CSV table of C-alpha atoms in Angstrom, one decimal:
chain,number,residue,atom,x,y,z
O,1,UNK,CA,-16.6,-47.2,-55.8
O,2,UNK,CA,-14.0,-45.7,-54.6
O,3,UNK,CA,-14.2,-42.7,-52.3
O,4,UNK,CA,-11.6,-40.1,-51.9
O,5,UNK,CA,-10.6,-39.2,-48.4
O,6,UNK,CA,-10.0,-35.9,-47.8
O,7,UNK,CA,-7.1,-35.0,-44.9
O,8,UNK,CA,-7.3,-31.6,-43.6
O,9,UNK,CA,-3.6,-30.2,-44.0
O,10,UNK,CA,-2.9,-26.9,-41.8
O,11,UNK,CA,-1.2,-24.8,-44.3
O,12,UNK,CA,2.0,-22.9,-42.9
O,13,UNK,CA,-0.2,-19.8,-42.1
O,14,UNK,CA,-2.6,-21.3,-40.2
O,15,UNK,CA,0.3,-23.1,-38.3
O,16,UNK,CA,2.2,-20.1,-37.5
O,17,UNK,CA,-1.5,-18.4,-36.3
O,18,UNK,CA,-2.2,-21.2,-34.3
O,19,UNK,CA,1.6,-20.8,-32.5
O,20,UNK,CA,1.1,-17.3,-31.9
O,21,UNK,CA,-2.5,-17.4,-30.7
O,22,UNK,CA,-1.5,-20.6,-28.3
O,23,UNK,CA,1.2,-18.3,-27.0
O,24,UNK,CA,-0.5,-15.3,-26.2
O,25,UNK,CA,-2.8,-17.4,-24.5
O,26,UNK,CA,0.0,-18.7,-22.3
O,27,UNK,CA,1.3,-15.4,-21.7
O,28,UNK,CA,-2.1,-14.3,-20.2
O,29,UNK,CA,-2.7,-16.9,-18.1
O,30,UNK,CA,0.7,-16.1,-16.5
O,31,UNK,CA,0.0,-12.6,-16.2
O,32,UNK,CA,-2.9,-13.1,-14.7
O,33,UNK,CA,-1.7,-15.5,-12.1
O,34,UNK,CA,1.4,-13.2,-11.7
O,35,UNK,CA,-1.1,-10.0,-10.8
O,36,UNK,CA,-3.0,-12.5,-8.6
O,37,UNK,CA,-0.3,-13.3,-6.6
O,38,UNK,CA,1.1,-9.8,-6.5
O,39,UNK,CA,-2.4,-8.3,-5.4
O,40,UNK,CA,-1.5,-7.8,-1.5
O,41,UNK,CA,1.7,-6.4,-2.3
O,42,UNK,CA,1.1,-4.0,-4.6
O,43,UNK,CA,-0.7,-1.6,-2.1
O,44,UNK,CA,1.6,1.4,-0.9
O,45,UNK,CA,0.5,1.0,2.7
O,46,UNK,CA,-2.4,-0.6,4.9
O,47,UNK,CA,-4.6,1.5,7.2
O,48,UNK,CA,-5.6,0.2,10.7
O,49,UNK,CA,-8.9,-0.8,9.4
O,50,UNK,CA,-7.2,-2.3,6.8
O,51,UNK,CA,-5.3,-4.6,9.0
O,52,UNK,CA,-8.3,-5.4,11.1
O,53,UNK,CA,-9.8,-6.6,8.2
O,54,UNK,CA,-7.4,-9.0,6.6
O,55,UNK,CA,-6.2,-10.6,9.8
O,56,UNK,CA,-2.4,-9.8,8.8
O,57,UNK,CA,-0.4,-12.5,10.6
O,58,UNK,CA,1.9,-11.8,12.9
O,59,UNK,CA,5.8,-11.7,11.4
O,60,UNK,CA,4.6,-10.5,7.8
O,61,UNK,CA,6.2,-7.4,6.8
O,62,UNK,CA,4.1,-4.6,5.9
O,63,UNK,CA,3.5,-0.6,5.8
O,64,UNK,CA,1.4,0.8,8.2
O,65,UNK,CA,-0.4,4.2,7.3
O,66,UNK,CA,-2.5,6.9,8.8
O,67,UNK,CA,-2.3,9.6,11.5
O,68,UNK,CA,-0.5,9.9,14.3
O,69,UNK,CA,-2.8,10.0,17.5
O,70,UNK,CA,-2.6,13.3,19.3
O,71,UNK,CA,-1.5,12.2,23.0
O,72,UNK,CA,-0.2,8.9,21.9
O,73,UNK,CA,3.6,9.8,21.5
O,74,UNK,CA,5.6,8.4,24.3
O,75,UNK,CA,9.7,8.9,24.2
O,76,UNK,CA,11.6,6.5,26.1
O,77,UNK,CA,15.3,5.5,26.7
O,78,UNK,CA,17.5,5.0,23.8
O,79,UNK,CA,15.8,6.3,21.0
O,80,UNK,CA,12.8,4.1,21.8
O,81,UNK,CA,9.3,5.7,20.8
O,82,UNK,CA,5.8,4.4,21.2
O,83,UNK,CA,2.9,6.1,19.2
O,84,UNK,CA,-0.5,5.0,17.7
O,85,UNK,CA,-1.4,5.0,14.5
O,86,UNK,CA,-5.0,5.8,13.3
O,87,UNK,CA,-7.4,6.3,10.1
O,88,UNK,CA,-10.5,7.3,12.6
O,89,UNK,CA,-12.1,4.2,12.8
O,90,UNK,CA,-9.1,1.7,14.2
O,91,UNK,CA,-5.6,2.1,15.8
O,92,UNK,CA,-2.5,0.5,16.0
O,93,UNK,CA,0.1,0.6,18.5
O,94,UNK,CA,3.7,1.0,17.3
O,95,UNK,CA,6.9,0.7,18.4
O,96,UNK,CA,10.0,2.3,17.0
O,97,UNK,CA,13.9,2.6,17.9
O,98,UNK,CA,15.8,5.3,16.0
O,99,UNK,CA,15.8,8.9,14.9
O,100,UNK,CA,12.6,10.3,14.1
O,101,UNK,CA,12.1,12.6,10.9
O,102,UNK,CA,12.3,15.8,11.8
O,103,UNK,CA,8.5,16.6,10.7
O,104,UNK,CA,7.2,13.8,12.5
O,105,UNK,CA,4.0,15.2,14.8
O,106,UNK,CA,1.3,14.1,16.3
O,107,UNK,CA,-2.1,14.8,14.3
O,108,UNK,CA,0.8,14.1,11.1
O,109,UNK,CA,0.0,11.7,8.3
O,110,UNK,CA,2.8,8.8,9.0
O,111,UNK,CA,4.3,5.6,7.1
O,112,UNK,CA,6.0,3.0,9.1
O,113,UNK,CA,7.6,0.0,7.6
O,114,UNK,CA,7.7,-3.1,9.9
O,115,UNK,CA,5.9,-6.1,11.2
O,116,UNK,CA,3.1,-6.9,13.6
O,117,UNK,CA,3.8,-9.1,16.9
O,118,UNK,CA,1.8,-11.3,18.3
O,119,UNK,CA,0.1,-9.1,20.5
O,120,UNK,CA,-0.7,-6.7,18.3
O,121,UNK,CA,1.7,-4.3,18.2
O,122,UNK,CA,3.5,-3.1,15.2
O,123,UNK,CA,7.4,-2.8,15.4
O,124,UNK,CA,8.5,-0.9,12.7
O,125,UNK,CA,12.4,-0.3,11.7
O,126,UNK,CA,11.4,2.8,9.4
O,127,UNK,CA,9.4,5.7,9.7
O,128,UNK,CA,8.2,8.1,6.9
O,129,UNK,CA,7.0,11.2,7.4
O,130,UNK,CA,5.8,14.0,5.4
O,131,UNK,CA,8.2,15.9,3.5
O,132,UNK,CA,7.1,19.8,4.5
O,133,UNK,CA,4.5,21.2,6.5
O,134,UNK,CA,1.6,20.6,4.1
O,135,UNK,CA,2.2,17.2,2.6
O,136,UNK,CA,0.1,14.2,3.3
O,137,UNK,CA,0.6,11.0,1.4
O,138,UNK,CA,-1.9,10.5,-1.1
O,139,UNK,CA,-3.1,7.3,0.3
O,140,UNK,CA,-3.3,8.3,3.8
O,141,UNK,CA,-5.4,11.1,2.5
O,142,UNK,CA,-7.6,9.1,0.4
O,143,UNK,CA,-8.1,6.5,3.4
O,144,UNK,CA,-9.1,9.3,5.7
O,145,UNK,CA,-11.5,10.3,3.1
O,146,UNK,CA,-13.3,6.8,3.0
O,147,UNK,CA,-13.2,6.8,6.7
O,148,UNK,CA,-14.8,10.2,6.7
O,149,UNK,CA,-12.3,11.7,8.9
O,150,UNK,CA,-11.3,14.0,6.6
O,151,UNK,CA,-10.8,17.8,7.0
O,152,UNK,CA,-11.5,20.7,4.9
O,153,UNK,CA,-8.4,22.4,6.4
O,154,UNK,CA,-6.1,19.9,4.9
O,155,UNK,CA,-7.2,21.1,1.2
O,156,UNK,CA,-7.3,24.6,2.7
O,157,UNK,CA,-3.9,24.4,4.0
O,158,UNK,CA,-2.3,22.5,1.3
O,159,UNK,CA,-3.6,25.2,-1.5
O,160,UNK,CA,-2.9,28.7,0.3
O,161,UNK,CA,0.6,27.7,1.5
O,162,UNK,CA,1.4,26.3,-1.9
O,163,UNK,CA,0.0,29.4,-3.9
O,164,UNK,CA,2.5,31.5,-1.4
O,165,UNK,CA,5.7,29.6,-2.8
């Protein structure tokens, strides 16, 4: 008795679908790996609490955001400035040399770009301040709300002064 063995052969349509499916699977894996690698660098800024929790290594370039602590602003020689950025629960000392933005003040939102040194001081090379009297970066406001230091006065000033424009 002769048995006929049937060999499974993929049709062109099946091969094409398998190739497309494989390509989409590889693309999904590549996107997942990229998003995982960029997870920390996608953040607009790190609050002082984030820096404390993440144990960011000295020399790592980051953005630090929060409020300039009242009474912490010290002007030195050659445009050197020292101040403290706080989110209400943690503080980071900041050193900067250069001209500060016109609207930079104590008690206001700020984002500083730079790196931490070995002693935990943040050496900033760029300072970003609010662009008008009522502006606060959304991320700073969210961090303040999260830490419980949000004041309703911020919202009242923004809405009342914004209505008069």
